[in-house]
Amino acid sequence: MLVLGIESSCDETAVSLMEEVAGEVQPRLLSSIIATQIPLHRLYGGVIPELASRNHSVALPEVLQQALDEAGRSIHDVDVFASTAGPGLVAALLVGNTAAKALALAAGKPFIAINHMEGHMLSPFINRPNGLEPHLALVVSGGHSLIVNVQNHDDYTLMGRSLDDAAGEAFDKVAKMLDLPYPGGPEIDKLAERGDPKRFDIPRPMIHEPHLNFSFSGLKTSVLYLLPKLVENGNPNNLDEQTLCDLCASVRQAIIDVLIKKTRRALNETGLRLLAVSGGVSCNQGLREQLATACANDGVELLLPPNSLTTDNAAMIAFAGLLKARDGQFSPLDTPVDPNMKLAGYQARA
Ligand code: KG4
Ligand code: ZN
């Protein structure tokens, strides 16, 4: 079975081909092409939905062809067409989704609508030889921070989530206040490597509360109040380099501390011994290192996908599509895109 995945929910146009080979648990990732629009949106300090949508339309035919060429397959070989149906920017979602449906219709092959967060959540298993296993998922992206007990690809229990800003959003908003380029997460991460995480006392919201939800919106407020104490008029461009690095390191550490504390608590509560981390924020160097240390101490196996599978990509969409196709979970062609899509098979914790 050959699955073609398309991702266009935000500012990456991506197409991937993944093949299931008889007798092998692990599907083969044949290609994963990503055309990023980040340099374009950087000019405006954030994603402009109309520009994103227009550029997906421009980029998609070539990205599709490249994905087929790299896989050495023709569009006629594809058995299933999968595409992100939400959550995301509605006009951006429509481009990839409509393309996948049109291809499925023309080829007389099935279509599968995929939840973008489900794609992220399952992505650490793309390269895992023994396939999907019950695990705890920490999904940290630009729009969501989730802790999920995953028993199977359609059996999830939500244990915790961000009640306001997601972790990536907190990075991006603080970066904007510091006049750093979009997206801010990688910029803060880079500067933090040269900074002292203990220099500034940044709040760790809800860290001691017994539930597993997050709240990161207070971080930007604390930076807002801190800046005028550090430089005249609070102008971040007047910060000396070391202070900027120390501030980034302190903010990064606050986010990491909360994420790790809640994740450890969820591991203890569930007894799960496998942790899979996904979403753009899982590229964070500090988070990766400190999670590795925490998991080694706790006897927990840690799955961290490579960065190319961590930020938005279509391999995760093809993979989720393949798992659903195995179970015959196809979607009608009139399935709408849903910018606020919730995970199916999802139950809140009792
Ligand atoms: O998963 P993703 O590519 O898109 C969404 O589904 O949102 O995540 C993008 C987010 C952005 O907020 C970006 O700043 C953040 O991931 N990000 C990082 C790093 N690389 C990307 N955050 C912290 N450190 C990084 N190295
Ligand atoms: Zn994403």
XYZ file of C-alpha atoms and ligand atoms in Angstrom:
377
model
C 0.000 0.000 0.000
C 1.392 3.390 -1.061
C 0.112 6.449 0.842
C 0.549 10.031 -0.291
C 0.286 12.669 2.456
C -0.227 16.406 1.987
C 0.286 19.042 4.703
C -0.678 22.714 4.252
C -2.157 23.818 7.592
C 0.165 26.750 8.222
C 3.340 27.942 6.494
C 4.888 24.728 5.160
C 3.751 23.086 1.922
C 4.692 19.432 2.248
C 4.137 16.139 0.433
C 5.343 12.697 1.454
C 5.104 9.145 0.176
C 5.087 6.224 2.558
C 4.814 2.587 1.644
C 3.672 -0.413 3.595
C 5.596 -3.510 2.631
C 3.994 -6.909 3.219
C 5.560 -8.669 6.200
C 7.181 -5.491 7.613
C 5.744 -3.678 10.663
C 7.612 -0.516 9.831
C 6.361 1.359 6.763
C 9.038 2.828 4.491
C 9.325 6.575 4.227
C 10.072 7.050 0.512
C 10.099 10.849 0.419
C 9.256 13.887 2.532
C 9.480 17.212 0.718
C 8.883 20.463 2.596
C 8.712 23.909 0.981
C 8.800 26.437 3.776
C 7.286 29.909 3.572
C 9.054 31.110 6.715
C 11.286 33.691 4.924
C 8.159 35.259 3.403
C 6.178 35.502 6.659
C 9.263 36.661 8.551
C 8.955 39.968 6.658
C 5.667 40.535 8.524
C 6.685 39.117 11.920
C 4.178 36.246 11.736
C 2.050 34.129 9.421
C -0.263 36.068 7.086
C -3.072 33.564 6.293
C -3.933 34.917 2.843
C -0.279 34.837 1.753
C 0.116 31.333 3.169
C -2.852 30.066 1.215
C -1.778 31.670 -2.048
C 1.732 30.326 -1.726
C 0.542 26.801 -0.960
C -1.309 26.888 -4.307
C 1.835 28.032 -6.084
C 4.189 25.556 -4.380
C 2.066 22.419 -4.222
C 2.359 21.096 -7.821
C 6.161 21.211 -7.709
C 6.405 19.789 -4.182
C 4.092 16.961 -5.242
C 6.204 16.180 -8.291
C 9.420 16.263 -6.257
C 7.959 13.878 -3.674
C 6.947 11.428 -6.443
C 10.328 11.738 -8.195
C 12.315 11.193 -5.019
C 10.186 8.147 -4.179
C 10.578 6.870 -7.749
C 6.809 6.455 -8.090
C 4.065 7.804 -10.323
C 0.827 9.343 -9.094
C -0.899 6.256 -10.586
C 0.893 4.046 -8.024
C -0.712 5.801 -5.045
C -3.339 3.727 -3.200
C -4.509 6.247 -0.577
C -4.491 10.057 -0.462
C -4.270 11.606 3.014
C -4.276 15.255 3.932
C -4.384 17.516 6.961
C -7.987 18.641 7.570
C -7.351 20.727 10.709
C -6.569 22.359 13.012
C -4.924 25.211 11.148
C -5.596 28.214 8.941
C -8.769 27.496 7.012
C -7.681 28.879 3.625
C -4.306 27.155 3.949
C -5.904 23.827 4.886
C -8.241 24.043 1.906
C -5.371 24.021 -0.587
C -3.797 20.704 0.432
C -7.101 19.143 1.342
C -8.788 19.976 -1.939
C -5.762 18.742 -3.877
C -5.778 15.404 -2.035
C -9.511 14.962 -2.590
C -9.235 15.867 -6.278
C -6.417 13.374 -6.769
C -8.363 10.670 -4.924
C -11.460 11.355 -6.985
C -9.561 11.330 -10.281
C -7.712 8.135 -9.378
C -10.773 6.414 -7.878
C -8.774 5.817 -4.681
C -9.725 6.485 -1.035
C -9.127 9.746 0.811
C -8.342 10.152 4.536
C -8.695 13.410 6.506
C -5.977 13.660 9.142
C -5.834 15.727 12.286
C -2.583 17.696 12.246
C -2.039 17.164 15.986
C -2.545 13.437 15.565
C 0.112 13.565 12.859
C 2.545 15.289 15.229
C 1.643 12.947 18.056
C 2.350 9.779 16.048
C 5.435 11.157 14.258
C 8.023 9.803 16.736
C 6.990 6.297 15.623
C 7.729 6.853 11.921
C 11.247 5.517 12.392
C 10.516 2.960 15.077
C 10.918 -0.636 13.923
C 8.410 -2.164 16.370
C 5.644 0.229 15.346
C 3.203 2.127 17.523
C 3.113 1.135 21.190
C 1.139 2.498 24.169
C 2.957 5.596 25.374
C 2.713 9.052 26.833
C 2.801 11.800 24.209
C 4.036 15.303 24.889
C 2.969 17.369 21.878
C 4.401 20.881 21.895
C 3.761 22.997 18.818
C 3.001 26.600 17.938
C -0.707 26.211 18.640
C -0.964 23.361 21.142
C 0.683 21.850 24.202
C -0.818 18.482 25.024
C -0.088 15.548 27.299
C -1.886 12.489 25.983
C -2.088 8.866 27.054
C -1.947 7.049 23.697
C -3.051 3.428 23.713
C -3.473 3.147 19.934
C -3.831 5.422 16.909
C -7.503 5.943 17.689
C -7.459 5.581 21.448
C -6.247 8.742 23.174
C -6.886 10.179 26.621
C -6.140 13.856 27.022
C -4.388 14.336 30.352
C -3.318 17.953 30.101
C -3.276 20.901 27.706
C -2.394 24.577 27.539
C -5.209 26.674 28.952
C -3.958 29.792 27.173
C -0.773 30.220 25.095
C 0.863 27.047 23.821
C 4.572 26.532 24.509
C 5.559 27.524 20.944
C 3.268 30.528 21.101
C 4.959 31.630 24.340
C 8.375 31.367 22.684
C 7.127 33.273 19.633
C 5.427 36.047 21.616
C 8.396 36.624 23.908
C 10.679 36.651 20.852
C 8.488 39.277 19.214
C 8.782 41.453 22.325
C 12.546 41.074 22.080
C 12.401 42.077 18.409
C 13.767 38.710 17.280
C 12.787 37.313 13.854
C 9.798 34.987 13.315
C 9.541 32.164 14.306
C 10.901 33.070 17.710
C 11.344 29.599 19.226
C 14.554 28.711 17.368
C 15.955 32.239 17.913
C 15.410 32.118 21.682
C 16.840 28.602 21.728
C 20.041 29.719 19.980
C 20.594 32.749 22.235
C 19.712 30.718 25.338
C 22.670 28.419 24.659
C 24.960 31.352 25.583
C 22.899 32.595 28.526
C 22.500 32.058 32.259
C 19.070 30.483 32.925
C 19.184 31.531 36.586
C 19.745 35.242 36.049
C 16.077 36.246 35.782
C 13.247 34.971 37.896
C 10.611 34.024 35.296
C 7.370 32.490 36.642
C 6.621 28.789 36.195
C 2.816 28.974 36.017
C 0.824 26.086 37.534
C 3.984 24.071 38.140
C 2.922 23.069 41.651
C -0.737 22.510 40.893
C -1.720 18.840 40.870
C -3.421 18.874 37.451
C -1.504 18.456 34.187
C -2.604 21.622 32.374
C -0.235 24.396 31.344
C -0.511 28.170 31.292
C 2.224 30.055 29.495
C 0.603 33.433 28.849
C 2.131 34.948 32.016
C 5.630 34.585 30.590
C 5.236 37.369 28.089
C 3.747 39.582 30.813
C 6.759 38.985 33.035
C 9.109 39.912 30.171
C 6.968 42.977 29.454
C 7.472 44.193 33.041
C 11.128 43.210 33.119
C 12.251 45.037 29.979
C 11.812 48.630 31.259
C 13.837 47.682 34.346
C 16.706 46.561 32.140
C 16.845 49.234 29.446
C 15.539 52.719 28.861
C 12.015 52.707 27.410
C 12.106 48.904 27.533
C 13.567 48.924 24.026
C 14.900 45.369 23.507
C 17.348 46.586 20.864
C 19.270 48.385 23.608
C 19.845 45.219 25.630
C 23.492 44.199 25.774
C 24.138 40.840 24.201
C 24.751 38.938 27.429
C 21.572 40.266 29.028
C 19.586 39.229 25.950
C 21.081 35.732 26.101
C 20.417 35.494 29.855
C 16.816 36.580 29.355
C 16.313 33.994 26.598
C 17.919 31.294 28.742
C 15.707 32.201 31.714
C 12.511 32.139 29.633
C 13.492 28.885 27.941
C 14.241 27.279 31.303
C 10.887 28.340 32.755
C 9.052 26.668 29.849
C 11.222 23.548 30.043
C 10.752 23.217 33.815
C 6.964 23.291 33.503
C 6.887 20.876 30.553
C 9.189 18.376 32.243
C 7.509 18.571 35.653
C 4.034 17.907 34.214
C 5.280 15.193 31.883
C 6.995 13.369 34.746
C 3.835 13.601 36.804
C 1.806 12.121 33.921
C 4.328 9.292 33.531
C 4.020 8.508 37.235
C 0.239 8.626 37.143
C -0.086 6.336 34.133
C 2.859 4.055 34.819
C 3.783 4.392 31.131
C 7.476 3.881 30.455
C 7.672 5.232 26.904
C 7.585 8.971 26.209
C 7.208 10.330 22.672
C 7.790 14.045 22.178
C 6.671 15.894 19.057
C 5.744 19.266 17.554
C 8.018 22.166 16.622
C 9.063 22.972 20.206
C 10.578 19.511 20.530
C 13.415 20.851 18.339
C 14.422 22.872 21.382
C 17.962 21.950 22.323
C 17.513 22.612 26.030
C 14.272 20.637 26.162
C 15.787 17.695 24.300
C 18.824 17.520 26.586
C 16.922 17.918 29.822
C 14.224 15.441 28.813
C 16.941 12.936 27.967
C 18.470 13.359 31.429
C 15.087 13.156 33.204
C 14.074 10.028 31.273
C 17.421 8.335 31.878
C 17.016 9.001 35.626
C 13.440 7.726 35.661
C 14.046 4.611 33.536
C 11.765 5.930 30.784
C 12.465 5.351 27.106
C 12.453 8.642 25.206
C 11.447 8.950 21.549
C 12.426 12.213 19.919
C 11.989 12.424 16.141
C 14.686 14.146 14.093
C 14.031 17.866 13.539
C 12.876 17.207 9.943
C 9.928 15.201 11.327
C 9.324 17.515 14.256
C 8.261 20.793 12.681
C 5.437 20.641 10.136
C 5.924 17.910 7.527
C 3.817 15.536 5.440
C 5.532 12.311 6.516
C 3.514 12.483 9.730
C 0.322 12.894 7.684
C 1.165 9.954 5.412
C 2.042 7.861 8.476
C -1.228 8.650 10.305
C -3.025 7.968 6.998
C -1.330 4.614 6.641
C -2.310 3.527 10.172
C -5.931 4.505 9.479
C -5.937 2.887 6.029
C -4.798 -0.400 7.605
C -8.033 -0.309 9.621
C -10.151 0.818 6.667
C -10.838 4.215 8.302
C -11.409 6.239 5.125
C -13.141 9.642 4.936
C -15.943 10.674 2.581
C -14.885 13.223 -0.041
C -17.268 15.798 1.422
C -15.450 15.784 4.786
C -14.917 19.493 5.501
C -11.704 21.074 6.739
C -12.018 22.226 10.342
C -9.718 24.973 11.636
C -10.538 23.932 15.235
C -10.546 20.194 14.632
C -10.503 18.018 17.759
C -8.920 14.589 17.842
C -11.313 11.747 17.137
C -11.103 8.853 19.565
C -10.174 11.419 22.159
C -11.557 11.324 25.658
C -10.910 13.781 28.444
C -9.514 12.278 31.601
C -12.201 11.361 34.130
O 4.752 22.025 14.973
P 5.071 23.319 14.342
O 6.042 23.341 13.202
O 3.784 24.032 13.829
C 2.575 24.017 14.507
O 1.810 23.042 14.323
O 2.361 24.979 15.287
O 5.592 24.254 15.520
C 6.002 25.552 15.308
C 6.433 26.110 16.648
C 6.713 27.605 16.594
O 6.081 28.217 17.695
C 8.227 27.662 16.743
O 8.695 28.830 17.378
C 8.482 26.446 17.610
O 7.635 25.469 17.085
N 9.880 25.991 17.532
C 10.712 26.045 18.581
C 11.975 25.598 18.125
N 11.849 25.275 16.782
C 10.552 25.530 16.456
N 10.501 26.419 19.853
C 11.543 26.366 20.699
N 12.781 25.967 20.316
C 13.037 25.571 19.049
N 14.265 25.178 18.700
Zn 2.398 21.562 13.459
